[in-house]
């Protein structure tokens, strides 16, 4: 299934009622099973920080819930960002067989002069300080730096709108969770993460996903159309 995340009761109306989608509440008032095998989620501060990663963590820790050989995530905002919608589970599977990842929100990014800007540059334009924080976490956890491509390519997968085989999902979580866990540990003393309402770790998750795709050389297939984003101000793309 593709789990469509929402954090307020009145946003459930924006979630799809048909197709390979199931809504997933990101608050205990919306999801009574939210803390199952996930004690980290008992802290309200964590809900704001993790955004859709809350659902990823829950399904990683509770693997028996999803009955499909694949899994995906999206949000209640999807209809505002892209018109693409899957009709059947088979449509998803056709795009991710043989170890592929698919996304319905792949963006190409350009500046005011229509010159491509890199994933790294976009991150800093939208969230000043994010690369320093994320680089620090990568160094602490894996003693690694950003791959060169992160500062070169001008496209990426955004908003956690993606699906992949469950085997790859486990790989992604096994790599990303130690980084996110470290972020939760240092959030109170890190200037980029200290305010949970700014969802710093949630935005880091999006960039980490692209870094993971680059590092592991995953094949990414496109569902729908590429979005071309021109930056005339800092906040146009999360």
PDB file of C-alpha atoms in Angstrom, residues 11 19 27 63 70 77 104 115 126 134 144 146 183 194 199 208 217 225 233 236:
ATOM      1  CA  UNK A  11      -7.230  16.703   6.683  1.00  0.00           C
ATOM      2  CA  UNK A  19      -6.837   2.712  -5.326  1.00  0.00           C
ATOM      3  CA  UNK A  27      -0.818  11.639  15.908  1.00  0.00           C
ATOM      4  CA  UNK A  63       6.339  -5.306   9.158  1.00  0.00           C
ATOM      5  CA  UNK A  70       6.125  -3.233  -1.876  1.00  0.00           C
ATOM      6  CA  UNK A  77      -1.166  17.392   0.201  1.00  0.00           C
ATOM      7  CA  UNK A 104       5.405  10.809  -8.593  1.00  0.00           C
ATOM      8  CA  UNK A 115      20.004  27.861 -14.652  1.00  0.00           C
ATOM      9  CA  UNK A 126      14.830  26.553   1.358  1.00  0.00           C
ATOM     10  CA  UNK A 134      23.018  16.882   7.849  1.00  0.00           C
ATOM     11  CA  UNK A 144      31.071  10.010   5.570  1.00  0.00           C
ATOM     12  CA  UNK A 146      28.103  14.107   0.904  1.00  0.00           C
ATOM     13  CA  UNK A 183      19.306  13.814  15.127  1.00  0.00           C
ATOM     14  CA  UNK A 194      16.067  22.900  18.194  1.00  0.00           C
ATOM     15  CA  UNK A 199      10.372  20.142  11.139  1.00  0.00           C
ATOM     16  CA  UNK A 208      18.869  11.795   2.939  1.00  0.00           C
ATOM     17  CA  UNK A 217      22.862   3.694  -7.393  1.00  0.00           C
ATOM     18  CA  UNK A 225       5.504  14.060 -15.167  1.00  0.00           C
ATOM     19  CA  UNK A 233      11.946  32.896  -3.466  1.00  0.00           C
ATOM     20  CA  UNK A 236       8.803  27.344  -3.142  1.00  0.00           C
TER      21      UNK A 236
END
